[in-house]
Amino acid sequence: PTSGMAAASEEPDEPSPEEFVYGEEDFVLQGAGWGAEPGSAPSRFDRALLEGWDDRMERGLFRYRLGPLPTRVLPGPMRMVAQLNVQRGTERRPPQAVRSLRQPFDPAAFNFTRLRPGELLLRLRRAEDAPGPAAPEPLLVAINASPLGRGHVLLLPAPARRLPQVLTAPALHGALEAALLSAHPGFCVGFNGLGGCASVNHLHLHGLYVPRPLPVEAAPAQPLCPRLGLLRAGPAPAFLFYAAGPAELGPLARDVCRAAEHLTDTGLAYNVLATRGDPPEGAAGAGRGLRVLLWARKPSFGAKNGAAFNVALCELAGYLPVAAEPAYRDLTETDAVRAIREHLPPEPQLLRLGEDLARLLAG
């Protein structure tokens, strides 16, 4: 059984995904933070994901072999992280043409039902007898064949249903639980919407290990309503949602998706990132939960040639994968922020959106 995956290309020695059943005891409620050596005490989830990922790299299932990636923190108050990844720029599959924020799924275009079974690492689901709130949607964890870094994966909710790239609350809930299964402080999950640099119009999220702390993990947010804040620090202002623990993830996922749908209704695209972080008021030491950032952005249709980097979920958070060595070497915080903010709505529109979303979530 390959959950709608193409079985015809199955190689006799190709591995199949590992069943990964988890319960409340697997959640890492207080991650190690950045003080310890990141990854020095991996969780059961980290071990399963990274061992499977390394195995698939050895089997040649990626589009390129990933070597060491030069990484530097750009001088400036935002502490943005630039990383050189030349091969992703040259070897990745060209992004699909996106023409609409509500583009239907196209079975003729590349989609995740075409993955080889060996590209699947884990079948992730919460134990059925686990206590607590309703279980989220199970997820298939697959390699991203053009990875940003070691452990970069795709989180696929029921690929056989052939849903377009529009975020759903059950899918986001499952991804947020996956974020809590990792003990690495930089493990993030995120989503690029249509018009927000999504390269495949088939419902998927990303999971990746960010190599350095990002400013959005700790910056305080201006409260807009009890469940929503506006985070102005960092390269791109974001709407901030927060969950202190697993019980809050289902309602939070519904809030984020209601807000994202509102952005689409107003003609804006969106990106989402969930990362370990401080409570919204930035009260360090109060225990880190999950911060979920929702960015409103002008829709971007078609590839932008000549730019140092695309502007998707990583870049909006201050993590900048760069494909060319000169751009990596010469990039400044000022240049990066200018490139990112070209994609954002003007501040008055953003503030009006914040008022609208606060009313929506309070209703």
Coordinates of C-alpha atoms in Angstrom, one line a residue:
P1 CA 0.0 0.0 0.0
T2 CA 1.5 3.3 -1.1
S3 CA -1.3 5.7 -0.2
G4 CA -1.9 6.8 -3.8
M5 CA 1.8 6.8 -4.6
A6 CA 2.8 5.5 -8.1
A7 CA 3.7 1.9 -7.6
A8 CA 4.9 1.2 -11.1
S9 CA 8.3 2.7 -10.5
E10 CA 8.9 0.7 -7.3
E11 CA 12.4 -0.8 -7.2
P12 CA 12.8 -4.2 -5.6
D13 CA 15.2 -2.9 -2.9
E14 CA 13.5 0.5 -2.4
P15 CA 12.6 1.1 1.3
S16 CA 9.0 1.8 2.2
P17 CA 7.9 4.4 4.8
E18 CA 8.3 3.6 8.4
E19 CA 5.1 3.7 10.5
F20 CA 5.7 6.3 13.1
V21 CA 2.9 6.3 15.8
Y22 CA 3.3 8.9 18.5
G23 CA 1.6 9.8 21.7
E24 CA 1.6 12.7 24.2
E25 CA 4.8 11.2 25.7
D26 CA 6.7 11.9 22.5
F27 CA 6.0 15.7 22.5
V28 CA 9.2 17.7 23.5
L29 CA 7.4 20.4 25.5
Q30 CA 10.5 22.3 26.5
G31 CA 13.0 22.0 23.7
A32 CA 16.7 22.3 24.4
G33 CA 16.9 25.9 23.2
W34 CA 20.0 27.2 21.4
G35 CA 22.3 27.1 24.4
A36 CA 23.1 23.4 24.0
E37 CA 24.7 22.1 20.8
P38 CA 21.7 21.8 18.5
G39 CA 20.8 18.2 17.6
S40 CA 23.0 16.8 20.4
A41 CA 20.0 15.1 22.0
P42 CA 17.7 14.1 19.2
S43 CA 14.2 12.9 19.8
R44 CA 12.8 9.6 18.5
F45 CA 11.2 11.6 15.7
D46 CA 14.5 13.4 14.8
R47 CA 16.3 10.1 14.7
A48 CA 13.8 8.4 12.5
L49 CA 13.5 11.4 10.1
L50 CA 17.3 12.0 9.8
E51 CA 18.3 8.3 9.6
G52 CA 15.7 7.8 6.8
W53 CA 16.8 11.1 5.1
D54 CA 20.5 10.1 5.2
D55 CA 19.7 6.6 3.8
R56 CA 17.8 8.1 0.8
M57 CA 20.7 10.5 0.2
E58 CA 23.1 7.5 0.1
R59 CA 20.6 5.7 -2.3
G60 CA 20.8 8.7 -4.7
L61 CA 17.1 9.6 -4.5
F62 CA 17.8 13.4 -4.3
R63 CA 18.5 15.6 -7.3
Y64 CA 21.9 16.4 -5.9
R65 CA 24.3 15.4 -3.1
L66 CA 24.2 17.9 -0.3
G67 CA 27.6 18.9 1.0
P68 CA 28.5 21.5 3.7
L69 CA 26.6 24.7 3.2
P70 CA 28.4 28.0 4.0
T71 CA 26.3 30.0 6.5
R72 CA 26.8 33.5 7.8
V73 CA 24.8 35.9 10.0
L74 CA 24.4 39.2 8.1
P75 CA 25.6 42.2 10.2
G76 CA 22.7 44.3 11.5
P77 CA 20.1 44.2 14.2
M78 CA 17.9 41.6 12.6
R79 CA 20.6 38.9 12.7
M80 CA 19.4 37.4 9.3
V81 CA 21.0 34.1 8.4
A82 CA 22.3 33.6 4.8
Q83 CA 23.2 30.2 3.5
L84 CA 24.8 29.3 0.1
N85 CA 23.1 26.4 -1.7
V86 CA 24.3 26.6 -5.3
Q87 CA 22.8 23.2 -6.4
R88 CA 19.3 24.0 -5.3
G89 CA 19.4 27.0 -7.7
T90 CA 20.6 24.9 -10.6
E91 CA 19.2 21.4 -10.1
R92 CA 15.7 21.8 -8.6
R93 CA 12.6 21.1 -10.7
P94 CA 11.2 24.3 -12.3
P95 CA 8.3 25.6 -10.2
Q96 CA 4.8 25.1 -11.7
A97 CA 3.1 28.1 -13.3
V98 CA 0.7 29.6 -10.8
R99 CA -1.8 32.0 -12.2
S100 CA -4.4 32.3 -9.5
L101 CA -4.8 32.2 -5.7
R102 CA -7.5 29.6 -6.2
Q103 CA -6.0 27.5 -8.9
P104 CA -7.5 24.0 -9.0
F105 CA -5.4 20.9 -8.7
D106 CA -4.1 19.7 -12.2
P107 CA -3.6 15.9 -12.4
A108 CA -1.5 16.4 -15.6
A109 CA 1.1 18.5 -13.7
F110 CA 3.7 17.0 -11.4
N111 CA 2.2 16.1 -8.1
F112 CA 3.0 14.0 -5.0
T113 CA 1.1 10.9 -6.2
R114 CA 4.1 10.5 -8.5
L115 CA 6.7 10.1 -5.8
R116 CA 8.6 6.8 -5.7
P117 CA 8.0 4.7 -2.6
G118 CA 11.6 5.2 -1.6
E119 CA 11.1 9.0 -1.4
L120 CA 8.7 8.4 1.6
L121 CA 10.3 8.3 5.0
L122 CA 7.5 8.1 7.6
R123 CA 3.8 7.7 7.9
L124 CA 3.1 9.9 10.9
R125 CA 0.0 9.5 13.0
R126 CA -1.1 10.0 16.6
A127 CA -1.9 6.8 18.5
E128 CA -5.7 6.2 18.4
D129 CA -5.9 5.6 22.1
A130 CA -3.9 8.8 23.0
P131 CA -5.7 11.0 25.5
G132 CA -6.4 14.6 24.9
P133 CA -8.0 16.5 22.0
A134 CA -9.0 15.0 18.7
A135 CA -6.1 13.6 16.7
P136 CA -5.0 15.6 13.6
E137 CA -4.8 14.3 10.1
P138 CA -2.0 11.7 9.6
L139 CA 0.9 12.9 7.4
L140 CA 3.3 11.2 5.0
V141 CA 6.8 12.6 5.5
A142 CA 8.8 12.6 2.2
I143 CA 12.2 13.8 1.1
N144 CA 12.3 17.2 -0.6
A145 CA 14.4 16.1 -3.6
S146 CA 15.9 19.6 -3.9
P147 CA 16.7 20.1 -0.2
L148 CA 17.6 23.4 1.5
G149 CA 19.6 21.5 4.1
R150 CA 19.9 18.1 5.8
G151 CA 16.5 16.9 7.0
H152 CA 14.4 19.1 4.7
V153 CA 11.2 17.2 4.2
L154 CA 7.7 17.5 2.8
L155 CA 4.7 16.9 5.0
L156 CA 1.9 15.4 2.8
P157 CA -1.7 15.1 4.1
A158 CA -3.4 12.3 2.1
P159 CA -1.8 12.9 -1.3
A160 CA -4.4 10.6 -3.0
R161 CA -7.1 13.2 -2.3
R162 CA -5.4 15.5 -4.8
L163 CA -6.1 18.7 -2.9
P164 CA -4.7 22.0 -4.2
Q165 CA -2.2 24.1 -2.3
V166 CA -4.6 25.7 0.1
L167 CA -3.9 25.3 3.8
T168 CA -6.4 23.2 5.8
A169 CA -6.8 23.1 9.6
P170 CA -6.4 19.3 9.9
A171 CA -3.1 19.4 7.8
L172 CA -1.7 22.3 9.8
H173 CA -2.7 20.7 13.1
G174 CA -0.7 17.6 12.1
A175 CA 2.3 19.6 11.1
L176 CA 2.3 21.6 14.4
E177 CA 2.3 18.3 16.3
A178 CA 5.3 17.2 14.1
A179 CA 7.1 20.4 15.2
L180 CA 6.6 19.4 18.9
L181 CA 8.0 15.9 18.2
S182 CA 11.5 17.4 17.4
A183 CA 14.0 18.2 20.1
H184 CA 16.0 20.5 17.8
P185 CA 15.5 24.2 18.5
G186 CA 15.6 25.1 14.8
F187 CA 13.1 22.5 13.5
C188 CA 10.3 24.5 11.8
V189 CA 7.3 23.6 9.7
G190 CA 5.8 26.0 7.1
F191 CA 3.6 26.5 4.1
N192 CA 3.9 28.5 0.9
G193 CA 0.6 29.4 -0.5
L194 CA -0.4 29.9 -4.2
G195 CA 1.1 33.2 -5.2
G196 CA 3.5 32.9 -2.3
C197 CA 6.2 30.9 -4.1
A198 CA 4.5 27.5 -3.8
S199 CA 6.2 25.4 -6.5
V200 CA 3.7 22.5 -6.7
N201 CA -0.1 23.0 -6.5
H202 CA -0.7 19.9 -4.4
L203 CA -1.3 20.3 -0.6
H204 CA 2.0 20.0 1.2
L205 CA 3.9 21.7 4.0
H206 CA 7.7 21.8 4.6
G207 CA 9.7 20.6 7.6
L208 CA 13.3 21.8 8.0
Y209 CA 16.1 22.3 10.4
V210 CA 17.1 26.0 10.5
P211 CA 20.9 26.3 11.4
R212 CA 20.8 29.4 13.6
P213 CA 18.2 31.2 15.8
L214 CA 15.9 33.6 13.9
P215 CA 14.7 37.0 15.3
V216 CA 11.0 36.0 15.0
E217 CA 11.5 33.4 17.8
A218 CA 11.8 36.0 20.5
A219 CA 10.6 39.4 19.2
P220 CA 7.6 40.8 21.1
A221 CA 4.3 41.3 19.3
Q222 CA 1.6 44.0 19.6
P223 CA -1.6 42.4 20.8
L224 CA -4.6 42.7 18.4
C225 CA -6.9 40.4 20.3
P226 CA -6.4 37.6 22.8
R227 CA -5.5 35.1 20.1
L228 CA -3.6 37.3 17.7
G229 CA -0.6 39.7 17.7
L230 CA 1.3 41.8 15.1
L231 CA 5.0 41.1 15.1
R232 CA 6.8 44.0 13.5
A233 CA 10.4 42.9 14.1
G234 CA 12.3 41.0 11.5
P235 CA 12.3 41.6 7.7
A236 CA 8.6 41.3 7.3
P237 CA 5.7 42.1 9.7
A238 CA 3.7 39.0 10.5
F239 CA 0.5 38.1 12.3
L240 CA 1.5 36.0 15.3
F241 CA -0.5 33.1 16.9
Y242 CA 0.9 31.2 19.9
A243 CA 0.3 27.8 21.5
A244 CA 1.9 27.0 24.9
G245 CA 1.3 23.2 24.4
P246 CA -0.4 20.5 22.4
A247 CA -3.9 21.0 23.6
E248 CA -4.0 24.4 22.0
L249 CA -2.9 23.3 18.5
G250 CA -6.2 22.3 17.0
P251 CA -8.0 25.7 17.8
L252 CA -4.8 27.6 16.7
A253 CA -4.8 25.7 13.4
R254 CA -8.4 26.7 12.8
D255 CA -7.7 30.3 13.6
V256 CA -4.7 30.4 11.2
C257 CA -6.7 28.9 8.4
R258 CA -9.6 31.3 8.9
A259 CA -7.2 34.2 8.8
A260 CA -5.5 32.8 5.7
E261 CA -8.8 32.4 3.9
H262 CA -9.6 36.0 4.7
L263 CA -6.3 37.1 3.1
T264 CA -7.2 35.1 0.0
D265 CA -10.6 36.7 -0.1
T266 CA -8.9 40.1 -0.1
G267 CA -6.7 39.2 -3.1
L268 CA -3.5 38.6 -1.0
A269 CA -1.2 35.5 -0.9
Y270 CA 0.2 34.1 2.3
N271 CA 3.0 32.1 3.9
V272 CA 3.1 30.4 7.3
L273 CA 5.9 29.4 9.5
A274 CA 5.8 27.6 12.9
T275 CA 8.8 27.7 15.1
R276 CA 9.7 27.3 18.8
G277 CA 9.6 30.7 20.5
D278 CA 8.8 32.8 23.4
P279 CA 5.3 33.9 24.3
P280 CA 4.0 36.8 22.2
E281 CA 5.0 39.5 24.7
G282 CA 8.5 38.2 24.4
A283 CA 8.8 37.2 28.0
A284 CA 12.0 35.2 27.9
G285 CA 12.2 32.5 30.6
A286 CA 8.4 32.0 30.7
G287 CA 8.9 28.7 28.7
R288 CA 8.9 28.4 25.0
G289 CA 5.9 27.2 23.0
L290 CA 5.1 27.3 19.3
R291 CA 4.9 30.6 17.5
V292 CA 2.9 30.5 14.2
L293 CA 3.6 33.4 11.9
L294 CA 1.2 34.3 9.0
W295 CA 2.5 36.7 6.4
A296 CA 0.2 38.6 4.1
R297 CA 1.9 39.4 0.8
K298 CA 1.2 40.6 -2.7
P299 CA 0.7 37.6 -5.0
S300 CA 3.8 36.7 -7.0
F301 CA 3.1 34.8 -10.2
G302 CA 5.9 33.4 -12.3
A303 CA 9.6 33.0 -11.5
K304 CA 11.6 36.2 -10.8
N305 CA 14.9 35.8 -12.6
G306 CA 18.0 37.7 -11.4
A307 CA 16.9 38.0 -7.7
A308 CA 19.4 36.9 -5.1
F309 CA 16.7 34.8 -3.5
N310 CA 13.0 33.9 -3.8
V311 CA 10.8 35.4 -1.1
A312 CA 9.0 32.5 0.5
L313 CA 8.4 31.3 4.1
C314 CA 12.1 31.0 5.0
E315 CA 13.1 34.4 3.7
L316 CA 10.2 36.2 5.4
A317 CA 11.4 34.8 8.7
G318 CA 15.0 35.9 8.1
Y319 CA 16.6 32.7 6.8
L320 CA 18.0 33.3 3.3
P321 CA 19.0 30.4 1.1
V322 CA 21.1 32.0 -1.7
A323 CA 22.0 30.2 -5.0
A324 CA 25.0 32.3 -6.2
E325 CA 28.3 32.8 -4.4
P326 CA 28.7 36.5 -5.2
A327 CA 25.2 37.3 -4.0
Y328 CA 25.9 35.3 -0.8
R329 CA 29.2 37.0 -0.2
D330 CA 27.9 40.6 -0.9
L331 CA 24.4 40.4 0.6
T332 CA 23.6 43.1 3.2
E333 CA 20.7 43.3 5.7
T334 CA 19.6 46.5 3.9
D335 CA 19.5 44.8 0.5
A336 CA 17.7 41.7 1.9
V337 CA 15.0 43.7 3.7
R338 CA 14.4 45.9 0.6
A339 CA 14.0 42.8 -1.6
I340 CA 11.6 41.1 0.9
R341 CA 9.5 44.2 1.5
E342 CA 8.8 44.7 -2.2
H343 CA 6.4 41.7 -1.8
L344 CA 4.5 43.1 1.1
P345 CA 1.3 45.2 1.3
P346 CA 1.8 48.8 2.5
E347 CA 1.6 49.3 6.2
P348 CA -1.9 51.0 6.3
Q349 CA -3.3 48.0 4.5
L350 CA -1.6 45.6 6.9
L351 CA -3.0 47.5 9.9
R352 CA -6.5 47.4 8.5
L353 CA -6.0 43.6 7.9
G354 CA -5.0 43.2 11.5
E355 CA -8.2 44.9 12.7
D356 CA -10.3 42.7 10.3
L357 CA -8.6 39.5 11.6
A358 CA -9.0 40.5 15.2
R359 CA -12.8 41.0 14.6
L360 CA -13.0 37.7 12.7
L361 CA -11.3 35.7 15.4
A362 CA -13.2 37.4 18.2
G363 CA -16.5 36.5 16.5

